[in-house]
Amino acid sequence: MLRVFWCVLLRDLTLALRRRTDVLTTLFFFIIVVSLFPLGVGTERQILQILGPGVVWVAALLASMLALERLFAADYEDGTLEQMVLTAQPLSLLVLAKITAHWLLTGLPLVLIAPLVGMQYHLSDDAILIMMVALLLGTPVLSLIGAIGAALTLGLRGGGILLSLLILPLYIPVLVYGAGAVTASGIDMADTRPYFALLGAFLVAALTFAPLASSAALKISIE
Protein backbone atom coordinates (compact mmCIF):
# COMPACT_ATOMS: atom_id res chain seq x y z
CA MET A 1 0.00 0.00 0.00
CA LEU A 2 2.84 2.36 0.80
CA ARG A 3 4.38 1.58 -2.56
CA VAL A 4 1.14 2.52 -4.34
CA PHE A 5 0.97 5.74 -2.31
CA TRP A 6 4.47 6.76 -3.42
CA CYS A 7 3.72 5.77 -7.01
CA VAL A 8 0.65 8.05 -7.20
CA LEU A 9 2.46 10.83 -5.34
CA LEU A 10 5.50 10.79 -7.65
CA ARG A 11 3.23 10.56 -10.69
CA ASP A 12 1.30 13.67 -9.72
CA LEU A 13 4.48 15.58 -8.87
CA THR A 14 6.05 14.62 -12.21
CA LEU A 15 2.97 15.68 -14.17
CA ALA A 16 2.80 18.97 -12.26
CA LEU A 17 6.45 19.75 -12.93
CA ARG A 18 5.78 19.33 -16.64
CA ARG A 19 3.20 22.09 -16.29
CA ARG A 20 5.29 24.45 -14.21
CA THR A 21 3.09 27.41 -15.13
CA ASP A 22 0.26 26.00 -13.02
CA VAL A 23 2.57 25.55 -10.03
CA LEU A 24 4.14 28.99 -10.32
CA THR A 25 0.73 30.65 -10.76
CA THR A 26 -0.22 29.73 -7.19
CA LEU A 27 3.05 31.06 -5.76
CA PHE A 28 2.95 34.30 -7.77
CA PHE A 29 -0.69 34.86 -6.81
CA PHE A 30 0.23 34.58 -3.13
CA ILE A 31 3.15 36.99 -3.53
CA ILE A 32 1.07 39.52 -5.47
CA VAL A 33 -1.80 39.51 -2.97
CA VAL A 34 0.40 40.00 0.10
CA SER A 35 2.40 42.70 -1.72
CA LEU A 36 -0.64 44.73 -2.77
CA PHE A 37 -1.92 45.37 0.75
CA PRO A 38 1.05 47.51 1.87
CA LEU A 39 0.60 49.59 -1.27
CA GLY A 40 -3.07 50.11 -0.48
CA VAL A 41 -3.01 50.77 3.26
CA GLY A 42 0.34 52.52 3.52
CA THR A 43 3.71 51.62 4.92
CA GLU A 44 3.12 52.49 8.58
CA ARG A 45 4.82 49.81 10.66
CA GLN A 46 2.10 49.36 13.29
CA ILE A 47 -0.71 48.97 10.75
CA LEU A 48 1.23 46.41 8.73
CA GLN A 49 2.04 44.37 11.84
CA ILE A 50 -1.66 44.23 12.71
CA LEU A 51 -2.83 43.39 9.19
CA GLY A 52 0.01 41.02 8.30
CA PRO A 53 -1.22 37.73 9.84
CA GLY A 54 -4.72 38.05 8.42
CA VAL A 55 -3.49 39.07 4.96
CA VAL A 56 -1.05 36.16 4.79
CA TRP A 57 -3.69 33.62 5.75
CA VAL A 58 -6.34 34.98 3.38
CA ALA A 59 -3.77 34.95 0.56
CA ALA A 60 -2.74 31.38 1.45
CA LEU A 61 -6.38 30.29 1.49
CA LEU A 62 -7.11 31.80 -1.93
CA ALA A 63 -3.85 30.49 -3.41
CA SER A 64 -4.67 26.97 -2.21
CA MET A 65 -8.07 27.18 -3.90
CA LEU A 66 -6.58 28.07 -7.28
CA ALA A 67 -5.37 24.53 -7.95
CA LEU A 68 -8.24 22.65 -6.29
CA GLU A 69 -10.43 22.50 -9.37
CA ARG A 70 -7.64 20.68 -11.23
CA LEU A 71 -6.99 18.20 -8.41
CA PHE A 72 -9.05 15.38 -9.95
CA ALA A 73 -10.11 16.96 -13.26
CA ALA A 74 -7.29 15.62 -15.47
CA ASP A 75 -7.64 12.06 -14.16
CA TYR A 76 -11.41 12.28 -14.59
CA GLU A 77 -11.14 13.38 -18.22
CA ASP A 78 -8.62 10.72 -19.34
CA GLY A 79 -10.24 7.83 -17.46
CA THR A 80 -7.45 7.36 -14.91
CA LEU A 81 -9.82 8.10 -12.06
CA GLU A 82 -12.11 5.24 -13.04
CA GLN A 83 -9.15 2.86 -12.98
CA MET A 84 -8.24 4.12 -9.52
CA VAL A 85 -11.75 3.38 -8.32
CA LEU A 86 -11.58 -0.16 -9.75
CA THR A 87 -8.15 -0.97 -8.33
CA ALA A 88 -7.77 -3.34 -5.39
CA GLN A 89 -6.07 -0.65 -3.31
CA PRO A 90 -8.22 1.59 -1.06
CA LEU A 91 -9.33 4.65 -2.99
CA SER A 92 -8.86 6.79 0.12
CA LEU A 93 -5.13 5.96 0.06
CA LEU A 94 -4.82 7.07 -3.57
CA VAL A 95 -6.78 10.23 -2.80
CA LEU A 96 -4.48 10.97 0.13
CA ALA A 97 -1.49 10.67 -2.20
CA LYS A 98 -3.03 13.17 -4.61
CA ILE A 99 -3.84 15.56 -1.74
CA THR A 100 -0.25 15.26 -0.49
CA ALA A 101 1.03 16.16 -3.94
CA HIS A 102 -1.31 19.15 -4.02
CA TRP A 103 0.01 20.36 -0.67
CA LEU A 104 3.65 19.88 -1.67
CA LEU A 105 3.05 22.01 -4.77
CA THR A 106 0.81 24.71 -3.29
CA GLY A 107 1.11 24.70 0.51
CA LEU A 108 4.77 23.96 1.21
CA PRO A 109 6.08 26.80 -1.03
CA LEU A 110 3.92 29.24 0.96
CA VAL A 111 5.49 28.02 4.20
CA LEU A 112 8.99 28.45 2.78
CA ILE A 113 8.33 31.95 1.47
CA ALA A 114 6.69 33.11 4.73
CA PRO A 115 9.91 34.72 6.14
CA LEU A 116 10.08 37.11 3.17
CA VAL A 117 6.41 38.01 3.66
CA GLY A 118 6.97 38.53 7.37
CA MET A 119 9.81 40.96 6.69
CA GLN A 120 7.53 42.88 4.35
CA TYR A 121 5.04 43.34 7.21
CA HIS A 122 7.74 44.13 9.80
CA LEU A 123 6.97 41.03 11.86
CA SER A 124 9.44 39.97 14.54
CA ASP A 125 11.55 36.83 14.20
CA ASP A 126 9.35 35.02 16.74
CA ALA A 127 6.20 36.01 14.88
CA ILE A 128 7.67 34.80 11.57
CA LEU A 129 8.59 31.45 13.12
CA ILE A 130 5.11 31.07 14.59
CA MET A 131 3.58 32.00 11.23
CA MET A 132 5.63 29.29 9.50
CA VAL A 133 4.57 26.67 12.06
CA ALA A 134 0.92 27.76 11.78
CA LEU A 135 1.06 27.55 7.99
CA LEU A 136 2.76 24.16 8.24
CA LEU A 137 -0.17 22.88 10.32
CA GLY A 138 -2.93 24.80 8.58
CA THR A 139 -2.21 24.52 4.85
CA PRO A 140 -2.54 20.70 4.80
CA VAL A 141 -5.99 21.14 6.34
CA LEU A 142 -6.89 23.52 3.50
CA SER A 143 -5.83 20.91 0.94
CA LEU A 144 -7.66 18.07 2.71
CA ILE A 145 -10.93 20.00 3.08
CA GLY A 146 -10.61 21.39 -0.45
CA ALA A 147 -10.29 17.88 -1.84
CA ILE A 148 -13.77 17.04 -0.56
CA GLY A 149 -15.22 20.03 -2.41
CA ALA A 150 -13.22 19.22 -5.55
CA ALA A 151 -14.55 15.65 -5.51
CA LEU A 152 -18.16 16.76 -4.98
CA THR A 153 -18.06 19.28 -7.85
CA LEU A 154 -16.11 17.07 -10.26
CA GLY A 155 -17.51 17.24 -13.78
CA LEU A 156 -20.10 19.91 -12.98
CA ARG A 157 -20.50 23.01 -15.11
CA GLY A 158 -19.47 26.04 -13.10
CA GLY A 159 -17.88 23.76 -10.54
CA GLY A 160 -15.30 26.37 -9.54
CA ILE A 161 -17.93 28.73 -8.13
CA LEU A 162 -19.77 25.92 -6.38
CA LEU A 163 -16.47 24.65 -4.98
CA SER A 164 -15.78 28.05 -3.42
CA LEU A 165 -19.24 28.17 -1.85
CA LEU A 166 -18.83 24.71 -0.38
CA ILE A 167 -15.40 24.96 1.20
CA LEU A 168 -14.97 28.62 2.17
CA PRO A 169 -17.17 28.29 5.29
CA LEU A 170 -15.14 25.23 6.33
CA TYR A 171 -11.90 27.19 5.96
CA ILE A 172 -12.95 29.85 8.48
CA PRO A 173 -11.78 28.04 11.68
CA VAL A 174 -8.34 27.39 10.17
CA LEU A 175 -8.12 31.01 9.06
CA VAL A 176 -9.14 32.36 12.48
CA TYR A 177 -6.78 30.24 14.56
CA GLY A 178 -3.90 30.40 12.09
CA ALA A 179 -3.94 34.19 11.99
CA GLY A 180 -4.73 34.32 15.72
CA ALA A 181 -1.54 32.42 16.59
CA VAL A 182 0.60 34.99 14.79
CA THR A 183 -1.31 37.90 16.30
CA ALA A 184 -1.02 36.44 19.81
CA SER A 185 2.75 36.11 19.40
CA GLY A 186 2.99 39.90 19.28
CA ILE A 187 1.16 40.31 22.60
CA ASP A 188 3.21 40.13 25.78
CA MET A 189 2.57 37.04 27.92
CA ALA A 190 0.18 35.60 25.30
CA ASP A 191 0.27 31.81 24.95
CA THR A 192 0.15 30.48 21.39
CA ARG A 193 -0.07 26.80 22.40
CA PRO A 194 -3.91 26.67 22.34
CA TYR A 195 -3.87 27.90 18.73
CA PHE A 196 -1.38 25.23 17.70
CA ALA A 197 -3.32 22.59 19.62
CA LEU A 198 -6.50 23.47 17.72
CA LEU A 199 -4.69 23.56 14.38
CA GLY A 200 -3.18 20.16 15.18
CA ALA A 201 -6.61 18.81 16.08
CA PHE A 202 -8.01 20.12 12.79
CA LEU A 203 -5.15 18.42 10.94
CA VAL A 204 -5.69 15.06 12.65
CA ALA A 205 -9.45 15.19 12.04
CA ALA A 206 -8.95 16.18 8.40
CA LEU A 207 -6.37 13.41 7.84
CA THR A 208 -8.78 10.90 9.33
CA PHE A 209 -12.00 11.84 7.56
CA ALA A 210 -11.17 13.90 4.45
CA PRO A 211 -9.68 11.06 2.32
CA LEU A 212 -12.67 8.85 3.13
CA ALA A 213 -15.16 11.62 2.35
CA SER A 214 -13.31 12.54 -0.85
CA SER A 215 -13.21 8.95 -2.08
CA ALA A 216 -16.95 8.54 -1.43
CA ALA A 217 -17.65 11.80 -3.28
CA LEU A 218 -15.51 10.66 -6.22
CA LYS A 219 -17.49 7.43 -6.55
CA ILE A 220 -20.70 9.46 -6.61
CA SER A 221 -19.31 11.87 -9.22
CA ILE A 222 -18.12 9.05 -11.49
CA GLU A 223 -21.45 7.24 -11.30
Short mmCIF file of N, CA, C and O in Angstrom, two decimals, residues 95-156:
data_model
loop_
_atom_site.label_atom_id
_atom_site.label_comp_id
_atom_site.label_asym_id
_atom_site.label_seq_id
_atom_site.Cartn_x
_atom_site.Cartn_y
_atom_site.Cartn_z
N VAL A 95 -6.35 8.83 -2.95
CA VAL A 95 -6.78 10.23 -2.80
C VAL A 95 -5.84 10.98 -1.88
O VAL A 95 -5.46 12.13 -2.15
N LEU A 96 -5.42 10.34 -0.80
CA LEU A 96 -4.48 10.97 0.13
C LEU A 96 -3.16 11.29 -0.56
O LEU A 96 -2.55 12.33 -0.30
N ALA A 97 -2.72 10.41 -1.46
CA ALA A 97 -1.49 10.67 -2.20
C ALA A 97 -1.64 11.89 -3.11
O ALA A 97 -0.73 12.72 -3.21
N LYS A 98 -2.80 12.02 -3.75
CA LYS A 98 -3.03 13.17 -4.61
C LYS A 98 -3.14 14.46 -3.79
O LYS A 98 -2.66 15.51 -4.22
N ILE A 99 -3.74 14.39 -2.62
CA ILE A 99 -3.84 15.56 -1.74
C ILE A 99 -2.45 15.97 -1.25
O ILE A 99 -2.13 17.16 -1.18
N THR A 100 -1.63 14.98 -0.93
CA THR A 100 -0.25 15.26 -0.49
C THR A 100 0.52 15.97 -1.59
O THR A 100 1.27 16.93 -1.32
N ALA A 101 0.36 15.50 -2.82
CA ALA A 101 1.03 16.16 -3.94
C ALA A 101 0.54 17.59 -4.10
O ALA A 101 1.34 18.51 -4.36
N HIS A 102 -0.76 17.80 -3.93
CA HIS A 102 -1.31 19.15 -4.02
C HIS A 102 -0.70 20.06 -2.97
O HIS A 102 -0.34 21.21 -3.24
N TRP A 103 -0.56 19.53 -1.73
CA TRP A 103 0.01 20.36 -0.67
C TRP A 103 1.49 20.65 -0.92
O TRP A 103 1.95 21.77 -0.69
N LEU A 104 2.23 19.67 -1.40
CA LEU A 104 3.65 19.88 -1.67
C LEU A 104 3.87 20.95 -2.74
O LEU A 104 4.88 21.66 -2.73
N LEU A 105 2.91 21.06 -3.66
CA LEU A 105 3.05 22.01 -4.77
C LEU A 105 2.46 23.38 -4.46
O LEU A 105 2.89 24.39 -5.04
N THR A 106 1.49 23.43 -3.55
CA THR A 106 0.81 24.71 -3.29
C THR A 106 0.98 25.20 -1.86
O THR A 106 1.06 26.41 -1.62
N GLY A 107 1.03 24.29 -0.89
CA GLY A 107 1.11 24.70 0.51
C GLY A 107 2.53 24.87 1.02
O GLY A 107 2.85 25.88 1.66
N LEU A 108 3.39 23.89 0.72
CA LEU A 108 4.77 23.96 1.21
C LEU A 108 5.52 25.18 0.70
O LEU A 108 6.25 25.82 1.48
N PRO A 109 5.39 25.57 -0.59
CA PRO A 109 6.08 26.80 -1.03
C PRO A 109 5.65 28.05 -0.25
O PRO A 109 6.47 28.94 -0.02
N LEU A 110 4.39 28.10 0.18
CA LEU A 110 3.92 29.24 0.96
C LEU A 110 4.59 29.27 2.34
O LEU A 110 4.89 30.34 2.86
N VAL A 111 4.80 28.09 2.91
CA VAL A 111 5.49 28.02 4.20
C VAL A 111 6.93 28.51 4.05
O VAL A 111 7.44 29.25 4.90
N LEU A 112 7.59 28.10 2.98
CA LEU A 112 8.99 28.45 2.78
C LEU A 112 9.20 29.93 2.48
O LEU A 112 10.24 30.51 2.81
N ILE A 113 8.19 30.54 1.84
CA ILE A 113 8.33 31.95 1.47
C ILE A 113 7.81 32.88 2.57
O ILE A 113 7.97 34.11 2.48
N ALA A 114 7.26 32.31 3.64
CA ALA A 114 6.69 33.11 4.73
C ALA A 114 7.69 34.09 5.36
O ALA A 114 7.30 35.21 5.71
N PRO A 115 8.98 33.72 5.55
CA PRO A 115 9.91 34.72 6.14
C PRO A 115 10.01 36.00 5.32
O PRO A 115 10.09 37.09 5.91
N LEU A 116 10.01 35.90 4.00
CA LEU A 116 10.08 37.11 3.17
C LEU A 116 8.82 37.95 3.34
O LEU A 116 8.89 39.19 3.40
N VAL A 117 7.67 37.29 3.44
CA VAL A 117 6.41 38.01 3.66
C VAL A 117 6.42 38.68 5.03
O VAL A 117 5.99 39.83 5.18
N GLY A 118 6.92 37.96 6.04
CA GLY A 118 6.97 38.53 7.37
C GLY A 118 7.84 39.78 7.45
O GLY A 118 7.50 40.75 8.13
N MET A 119 8.95 39.78 6.72
CA MET A 119 9.81 40.96 6.69
C MET A 119 9.09 42.13 6.03
O MET A 119 9.25 43.28 6.43
N GLN A 120 8.27 41.83 5.04
CA GLN A 120 7.53 42.88 4.35
C GLN A 120 6.52 43.56 5.27
O GLN A 120 6.24 44.74 5.13
N TYR A 121 6.01 42.80 6.26
CA TYR A 121 5.04 43.34 7.21
C TYR A 121 5.67 43.68 8.55
O TYR A 121 4.96 43.86 9.54
N HIS A 122 6.99 43.73 8.60
CA HIS A 122 7.74 44.13 9.80
C HIS A 122 7.44 43.24 11.00
O HIS A 122 7.38 43.73 12.14
N LEU A 123 7.22 41.95 10.76
CA LEU A 123 6.97 41.03 11.86
C LEU A 123 8.29 40.65 12.53
O LEU A 123 9.33 40.59 11.88
N SER A 124 8.24 40.38 13.82
CA SER A 124 9.44 39.97 14.54
C SER A 124 9.85 38.56 14.14
O SER A 124 9.08 37.81 13.52
N ASP A 125 11.06 38.18 14.53
CA ASP A 125 11.55 36.83 14.20
C ASP A 125 10.67 35.76 14.83
O ASP A 125 10.38 34.73 14.21
N ASP A 126 10.23 35.99 16.07
CA ASP A 126 9.35 35.02 16.74
C ASP A 126 8.02 34.90 16.02
O ASP A 126 7.48 33.79 15.85
N ALA A 127 7.48 36.03 15.58
CA ALA A 127 6.20 36.01 14.88
C ALA A 127 6.33 35.29 13.54
O ALA A 127 5.42 34.55 13.13
N ILE A 128 7.45 35.48 12.85
CA ILE A 128 7.67 34.80 11.57
C ILE A 128 7.76 33.29 11.78
O ILE A 128 7.19 32.51 11.01
N LEU A 129 8.47 32.88 12.83
CA LEU A 129 8.59 31.45 13.12
C LEU A 129 7.23 30.85 13.44
O LEU A 129 6.89 29.76 12.96
N ILE A 130 6.44 31.56 14.24
CA ILE A 130 5.11 31.07 14.59
C ILE A 130 4.22 31.02 13.34
O ILE A 130 3.42 30.09 13.17
N MET A 131 4.35 32.00 12.46
CA MET A 131 3.58 32.00 11.23
C MET A 131 3.93 30.79 10.36
O MET A 131 3.05 30.17 9.77
N MET A 132 5.21 30.45 10.29
CA MET A 132 5.63 29.29 9.50
C MET A 132 5.06 28.00 10.08
O MET A 132 4.57 27.13 9.34
N VAL A 133 5.11 27.87 11.42
CA VAL A 133 4.57 26.67 12.06
C VAL A 133 3.05 26.59 11.85
O VAL A 133 2.50 25.52 11.57
N ALA A 134 2.38 27.74 11.98
CA ALA A 134 0.92 27.76 11.78
C ALA A 134 0.56 27.39 10.34
O ALA A 134 -0.38 26.62 10.12
N LEU A 135 1.31 27.91 9.39
CA LEU A 135 1.06 27.55 7.99
C LEU A 135 1.37 26.08 7.74
O LEU A 135 0.68 25.41 6.96
N LEU A 136 2.40 25.57 8.41
CA LEU A 136 2.76 24.16 8.24
C LEU A 136 1.66 23.24 8.75
O LEU A 136 1.44 22.15 8.20
N LEU A 137 0.95 23.67 9.79
CA LEU A 137 -0.17 22.88 10.32
C LEU A 137 -1.47 23.15 9.57
O LEU A 137 -2.29 22.25 9.40
N GLY A 138 -1.65 24.40 9.14
CA GLY A 138 -2.93 24.80 8.58
C GLY A 138 -3.11 24.52 7.10
O GLY A 138 -4.20 24.15 6.67
N THR A 139 -2.05 24.71 6.30
CA THR A 139 -2.21 24.52 4.85
C THR A 139 -2.56 23.09 4.46
O THR A 139 -3.33 22.90 3.50
N PRO A 140 -2.04 22.04 5.15
CA PRO A 140 -2.54 20.70 4.80
C PRO A 140 -4.04 20.54 5.05
O PRO A 140 -4.72 19.82 4.31
N VAL A 141 -4.55 21.21 6.07
CA VAL A 141 -5.99 21.14 6.34
C VAL A 141 -6.77 21.77 5.19
O VAL A 141 -7.81 21.25 4.77
N LEU A 142 -6.25 22.88 4.65
CA LEU A 142 -6.89 23.52 3.50
C LEU A 142 -6.95 22.57 2.31
O LEU A 142 -7.98 22.48 1.62
N SER A 143 -5.86 21.85 2.06
CA SER A 143 -5.83 20.91 0.94
C SER A 143 -6.77 19.73 1.17
O SER A 143 -7.47 19.30 0.25
N LEU A 144 -6.81 19.23 2.40
CA LEU A 144 -7.66 18.07 2.71
C LEU A 144 -9.15 18.43 2.61
O LEU A 144 -9.94 17.69 2.02
N ILE A 145 -9.52 19.58 3.17
CA ILE A 145 -10.93 20.00 3.08
C ILE A 145 -11.28 20.35 1.63
O ILE A 145 -12.36 20.01 1.13
N GLY A 146 -10.36 21.02 0.95
CA GLY A 146 -10.61 21.39 -0.45
C GLY A 146 -10.81 20.19 -1.34
O GLY A 146 -11.58 20.25 -2.32
N ALA A 147 -10.14 19.08 -1.03
CA ALA A 147 -10.29 17.88 -1.84
C ALA A 147 -11.72 17.34 -1.80
O ALA A 147 -12.22 16.81 -2.80
N ILE A 148 -12.38 17.49 -0.66
CA ILE A 148 -13.77 17.04 -0.56
C ILE A 148 -14.65 17.86 -1.51
O ILE A 148 -15.47 17.31 -2.25
N GLY A 149 -14.46 19.18 -1.50
CA GLY A 149 -15.22 20.03 -2.41
C GLY A 149 -14.90 19.75 -3.86
O GLY A 149 -15.80 19.73 -4.71
N ALA A 150 -13.61 19.51 -4.17
CA ALA A 150 -13.22 19.22 -5.55
C ALA A 150 -13.85 17.91 -6.03
O ALA A 150 -14.25 17.80 -7.19
N ALA A 151 -13.94 16.93 -5.13
CA ALA A 151 -14.55 15.65 -5.51
C ALA A 151 -16.06 15.79 -5.71
O ALA A 151 -16.63 15.20 -6.63
N LEU A 152 -16.71 16.59 -4.87
CA LEU A 152 -18.16 16.76 -4.98
C LEU A 152 -18.55 17.52 -6.24
O LEU A 152 -19.63 17.27 -6.80
N THR A 153 -17.72 18.46 -6.68
CA THR A 153 -18.06 19.28 -7.85
C THR A 153 -17.41 18.78 -9.14
O THR A 153 -17.45 19.47 -10.15
N LEU A 154 -16.81 17.60 -9.10
CA LEU A 154 -16.11 17.07 -10.26
C LEU A 154 -17.07 16.86 -11.44
O LEU A 154 -18.12 16.22 -11.30
N GLY A 155 -16.72 17.43 -12.58
CA GLY A 155 -17.51 17.24 -13.78
C GLY A 155 -18.72 18.16 -13.90
O GLY A 155 -19.45 18.09 -14.90
N LEU A 156 -18.95 19.01 -12.93
CA LEU A 156 -20.10 19.91 -12.98
C LEU A 156 -19.75 21.19 -13.71
O LEU A 156 -18.64 21.70 -13.60
#
